Coordinates of C-alpha atoms and ligand atoms in Angstrom, one line a residue:
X1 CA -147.6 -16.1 230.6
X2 CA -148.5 -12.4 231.6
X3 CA -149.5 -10.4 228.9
X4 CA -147.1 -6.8 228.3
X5 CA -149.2 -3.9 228.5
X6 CA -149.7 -1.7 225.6
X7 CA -149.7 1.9 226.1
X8 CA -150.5 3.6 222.6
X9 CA -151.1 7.4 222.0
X10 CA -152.9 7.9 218.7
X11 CA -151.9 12.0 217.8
X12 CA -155.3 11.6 214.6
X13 CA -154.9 15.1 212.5
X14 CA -152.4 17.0 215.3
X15 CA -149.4 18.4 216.0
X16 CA -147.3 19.8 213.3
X17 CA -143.0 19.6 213.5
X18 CA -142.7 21.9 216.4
X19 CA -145.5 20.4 218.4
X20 CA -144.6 16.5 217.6
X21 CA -141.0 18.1 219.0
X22 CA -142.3 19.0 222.2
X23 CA -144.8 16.1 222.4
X24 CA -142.1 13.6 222.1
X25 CA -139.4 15.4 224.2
X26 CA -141.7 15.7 226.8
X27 CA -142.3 12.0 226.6
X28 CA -138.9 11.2 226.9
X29 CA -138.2 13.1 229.8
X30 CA -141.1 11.8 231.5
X31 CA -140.1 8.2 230.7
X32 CA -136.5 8.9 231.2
X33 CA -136.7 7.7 235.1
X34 CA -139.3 4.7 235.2
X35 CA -137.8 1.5 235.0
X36 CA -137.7 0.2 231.9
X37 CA -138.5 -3.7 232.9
X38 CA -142.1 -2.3 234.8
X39 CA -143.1 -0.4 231.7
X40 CA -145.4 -1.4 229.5
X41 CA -144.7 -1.4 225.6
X42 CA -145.1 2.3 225.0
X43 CA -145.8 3.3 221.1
X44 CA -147.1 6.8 219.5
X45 CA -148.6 7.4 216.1
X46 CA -147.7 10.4 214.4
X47 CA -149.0 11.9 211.4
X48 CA -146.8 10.7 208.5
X49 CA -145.1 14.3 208.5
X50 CA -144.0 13.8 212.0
X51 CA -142.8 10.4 211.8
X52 CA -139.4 11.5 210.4
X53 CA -139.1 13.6 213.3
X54 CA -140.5 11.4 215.9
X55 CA -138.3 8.4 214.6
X56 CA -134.9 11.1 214.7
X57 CA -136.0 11.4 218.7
X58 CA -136.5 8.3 219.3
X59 CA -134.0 6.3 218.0
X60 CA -131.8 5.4 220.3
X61 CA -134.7 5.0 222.6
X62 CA -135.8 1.5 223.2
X63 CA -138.4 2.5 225.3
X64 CA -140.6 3.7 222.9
X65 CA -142.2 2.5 219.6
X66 CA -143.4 4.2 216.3
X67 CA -147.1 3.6 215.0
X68 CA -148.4 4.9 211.7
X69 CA -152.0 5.4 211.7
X70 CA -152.9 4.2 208.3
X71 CA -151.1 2.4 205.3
X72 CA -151.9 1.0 202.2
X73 CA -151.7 -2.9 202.0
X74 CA -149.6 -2.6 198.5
X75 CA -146.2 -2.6 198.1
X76 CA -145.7 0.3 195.6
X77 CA -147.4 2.0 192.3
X78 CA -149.6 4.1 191.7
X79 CA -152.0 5.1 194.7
X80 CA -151.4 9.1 194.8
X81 CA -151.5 9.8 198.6
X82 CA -151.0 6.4 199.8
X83 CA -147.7 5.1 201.9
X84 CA -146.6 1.6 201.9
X85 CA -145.4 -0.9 204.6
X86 CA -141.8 -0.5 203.0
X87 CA -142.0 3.4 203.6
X88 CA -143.0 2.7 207.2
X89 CA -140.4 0.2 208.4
X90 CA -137.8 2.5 206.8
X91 CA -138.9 4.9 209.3
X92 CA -138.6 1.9 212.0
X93 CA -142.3 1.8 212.6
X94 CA -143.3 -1.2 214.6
X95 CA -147.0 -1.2 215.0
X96 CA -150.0 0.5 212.1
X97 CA -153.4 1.6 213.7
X98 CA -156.0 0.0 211.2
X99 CA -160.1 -0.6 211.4
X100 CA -160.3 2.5 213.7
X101 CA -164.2 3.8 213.2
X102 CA -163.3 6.9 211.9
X103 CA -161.5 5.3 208.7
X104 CA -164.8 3.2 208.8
X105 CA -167.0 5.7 208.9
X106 CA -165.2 8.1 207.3
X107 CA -163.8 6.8 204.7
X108 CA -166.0 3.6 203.9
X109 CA -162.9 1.3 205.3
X110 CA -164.6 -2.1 204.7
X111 CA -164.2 -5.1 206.9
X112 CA -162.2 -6.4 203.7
X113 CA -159.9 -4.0 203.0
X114 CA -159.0 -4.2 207.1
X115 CA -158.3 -7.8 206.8
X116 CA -155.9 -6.6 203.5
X117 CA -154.1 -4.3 205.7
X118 CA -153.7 -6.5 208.6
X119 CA -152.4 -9.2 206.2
X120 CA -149.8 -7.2 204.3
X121 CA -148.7 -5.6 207.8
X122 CA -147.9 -9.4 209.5
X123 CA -146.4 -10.2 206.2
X124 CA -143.8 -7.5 206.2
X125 CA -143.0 -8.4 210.2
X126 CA -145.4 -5.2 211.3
X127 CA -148.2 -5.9 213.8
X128 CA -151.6 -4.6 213.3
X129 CA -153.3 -2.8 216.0
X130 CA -156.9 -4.0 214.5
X131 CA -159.6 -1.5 216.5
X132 CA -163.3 -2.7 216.9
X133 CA -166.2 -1.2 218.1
X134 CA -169.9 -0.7 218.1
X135 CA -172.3 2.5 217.8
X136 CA -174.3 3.7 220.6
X137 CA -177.3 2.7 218.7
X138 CA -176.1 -0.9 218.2
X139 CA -175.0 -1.1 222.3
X140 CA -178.7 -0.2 223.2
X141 CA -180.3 -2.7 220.5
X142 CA -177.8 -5.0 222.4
X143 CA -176.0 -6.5 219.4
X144 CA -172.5 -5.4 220.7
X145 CA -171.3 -8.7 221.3
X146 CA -172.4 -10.0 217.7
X147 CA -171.0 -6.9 215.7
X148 CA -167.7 -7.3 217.7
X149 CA -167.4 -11.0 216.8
X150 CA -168.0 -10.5 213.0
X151 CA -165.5 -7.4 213.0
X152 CA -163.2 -9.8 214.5
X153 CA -163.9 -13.0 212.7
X154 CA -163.8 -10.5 209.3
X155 CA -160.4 -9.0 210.3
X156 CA -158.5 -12.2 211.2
X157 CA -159.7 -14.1 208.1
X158 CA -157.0 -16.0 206.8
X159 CA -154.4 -14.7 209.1
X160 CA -152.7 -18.0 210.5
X161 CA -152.1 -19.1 214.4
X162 CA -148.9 -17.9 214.4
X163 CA -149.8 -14.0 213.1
X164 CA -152.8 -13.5 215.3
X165 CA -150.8 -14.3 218.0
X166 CA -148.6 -11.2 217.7
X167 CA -151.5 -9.3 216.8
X168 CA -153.2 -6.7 218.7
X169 CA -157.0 -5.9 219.4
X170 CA -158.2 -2.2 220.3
X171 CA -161.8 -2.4 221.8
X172 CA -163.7 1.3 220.9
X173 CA -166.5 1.7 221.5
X174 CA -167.5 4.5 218.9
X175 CA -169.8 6.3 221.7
X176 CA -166.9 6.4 224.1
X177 CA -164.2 7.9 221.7
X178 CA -163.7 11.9 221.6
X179 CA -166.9 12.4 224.1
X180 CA -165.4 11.9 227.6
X181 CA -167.3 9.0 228.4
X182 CA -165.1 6.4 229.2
X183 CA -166.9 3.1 229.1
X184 CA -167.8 1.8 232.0
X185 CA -163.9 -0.1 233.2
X186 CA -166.0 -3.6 234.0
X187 CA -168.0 -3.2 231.1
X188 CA -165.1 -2.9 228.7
X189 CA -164.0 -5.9 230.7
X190 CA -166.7 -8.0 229.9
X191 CA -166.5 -7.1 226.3
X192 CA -162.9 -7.5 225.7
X193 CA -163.5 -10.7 227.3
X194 CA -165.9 -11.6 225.0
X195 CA -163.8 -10.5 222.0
X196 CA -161.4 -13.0 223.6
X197 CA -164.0 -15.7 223.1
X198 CA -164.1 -14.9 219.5
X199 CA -160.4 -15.3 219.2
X200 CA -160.5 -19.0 221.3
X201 CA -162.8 -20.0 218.8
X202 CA -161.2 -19.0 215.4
X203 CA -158.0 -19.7 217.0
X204 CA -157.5 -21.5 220.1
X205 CA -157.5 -21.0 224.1
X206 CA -153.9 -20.3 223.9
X207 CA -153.8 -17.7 221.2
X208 CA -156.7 -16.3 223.5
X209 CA -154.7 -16.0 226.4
X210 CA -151.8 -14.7 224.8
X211 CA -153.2 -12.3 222.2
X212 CA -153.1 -8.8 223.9
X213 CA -156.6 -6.2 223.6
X214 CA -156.6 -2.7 224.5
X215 CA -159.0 -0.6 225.2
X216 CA -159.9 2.7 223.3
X217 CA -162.3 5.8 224.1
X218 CA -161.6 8.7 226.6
X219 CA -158.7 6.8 228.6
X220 CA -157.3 9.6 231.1
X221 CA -155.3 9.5 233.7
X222 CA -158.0 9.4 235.9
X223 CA -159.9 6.7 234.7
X224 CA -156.4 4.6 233.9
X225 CA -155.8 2.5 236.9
X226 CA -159.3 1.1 237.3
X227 CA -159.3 0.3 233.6
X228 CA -155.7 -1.6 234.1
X229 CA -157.0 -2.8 237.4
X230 CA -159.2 -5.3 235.0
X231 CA -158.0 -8.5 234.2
X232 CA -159.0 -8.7 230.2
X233 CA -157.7 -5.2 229.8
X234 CA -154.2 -4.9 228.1
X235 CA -153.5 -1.2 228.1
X236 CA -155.2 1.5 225.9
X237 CA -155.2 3.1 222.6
X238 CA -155.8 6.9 223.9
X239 CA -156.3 10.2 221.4
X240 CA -157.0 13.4 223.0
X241 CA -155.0 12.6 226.3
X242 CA -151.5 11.3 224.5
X243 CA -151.4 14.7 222.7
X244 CA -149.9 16.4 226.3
X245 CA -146.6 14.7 227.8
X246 CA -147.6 15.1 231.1
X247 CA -151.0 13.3 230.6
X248 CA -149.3 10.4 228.7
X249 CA -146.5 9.4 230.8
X250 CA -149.5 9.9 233.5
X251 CA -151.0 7.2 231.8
X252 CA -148.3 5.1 231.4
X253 CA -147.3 5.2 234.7
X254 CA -150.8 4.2 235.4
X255 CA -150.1 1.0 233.0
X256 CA -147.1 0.2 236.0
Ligands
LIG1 P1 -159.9 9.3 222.6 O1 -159.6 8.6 221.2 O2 -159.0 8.8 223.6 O3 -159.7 10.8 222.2 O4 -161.3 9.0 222.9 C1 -159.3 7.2 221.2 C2 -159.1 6.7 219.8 O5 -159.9 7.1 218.9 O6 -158.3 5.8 219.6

């Protein structure tokens, strides 16, 4: 079975009401002629303030999906700033961006508290976009491979066969993202394979082969078709070029 393409434009800390209006009309023209059975699964994730807004646009559009970027793994209380997976699938959000290296590194996101979020999402029917990645400095001491498979083997802990099935990898490499340097596209493919690996082994071959990872870090349009061109690469989780229409529906035409 082929595995759908994933093409996912993560806005970060952008775009206030008018902008998010423009982003996601322009997205919706640009998608409006492409047939819908080529497409890949197309999904953006808003700030929280735009989501209302993106999910008004969207909503009778089936070809596009609703990503939050963060969420807290309990159902309700007392966590001032927090929003729960309830609040999100009000808003008919599909997929939630968690483990990405800046909530790591930023705010001291533990391997634990991913593997929280990435349960409570499954449990309340959401699937997790669960990111990985190394620093440049751990790619040249050349443990890349070995702090990939403990992210991994730390996120999916006790999430069953049938969840991590459903669930989605993002490869991003922490040197790569923001900079402009893309990973090299047979490089990333070696590594998503290997992450692949990691999955056959906690999992099975078959939740391996069927489990979709994207890659993450300075996807453009012009780098797009070489990176879908490999066979381990799913699609992409892109920042700075999914915040202009014309560069994303570039890049999910590339995903075609
Ligand atoms: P970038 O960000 O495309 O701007 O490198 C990717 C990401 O952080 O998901």
């Amino acid at each position: 079975m082929a595995r759908r393409p994933i093409i996912a434009g993560n806005w970060k800390m952008n775009n206030n009401k008018a902008a998010a209006r423009e982003l996601v009309d322009g997205i919706l023209k640009g998608i409006l002629p492409l047939d819908a059975a080529k497409m890949p699964e197309v999904v953006i994730a808003p700030t929280y303030t735009a989501l209302w807004q993106a999910y008004d646009l969207i909503k009778n559009e089936p070809k596009v999906a609703l990503a939050a970027q963060n969420v807290n793994p309990n159902p309700s209380g007392a966590y001032t700033g927090e929003v729960s997976l309830e609040m999100l699938a009000d808003f008919n959000v599909k997929f939630v961006i968690i483990g990405h290296s800046e909530r790591r590194q930023m705010f001291n996101e533990s391997d634990e508290f991913i593997n929280q979020k990435a349960l409570a999402i499954l449990n309340a029917g959401l699937t997790p976009i669960i990111c990985c990645g190394e620093t440049l400095e751990q790619r040249e001491q050349g443990v890349t491979d070995a702090h990939l498979a403990s992210q991994i083997t730390k996120a999916f802990n006790n999430i069953s066969e049938a969840d991590a099935v459903k669930s989605v990898i993002a490869y991003e490499p922490i040197w790569a993202i923001g900079t402009g340097k893309s990973c090299d596209a047979v490089e990333a493919n070696r590594t998503i394979g290997e992450i692949r690996k990691v999955i056959a082994k906690l999992y099975n071959q078959d939740v391996a082969d069927k489990i979709r990872i994207l890659y993450g870090g300075s996807v453009k349009p012009s780098t797009i078709v070489e990176q879908m061109a490999q066979p381990e690469i799913d699609g992409g989780l892109i920042g700075g070029a999914s915040l202009k229409a014309d560069s994303f529906v570039e890049l999910i035409k590339g995903a075609m």
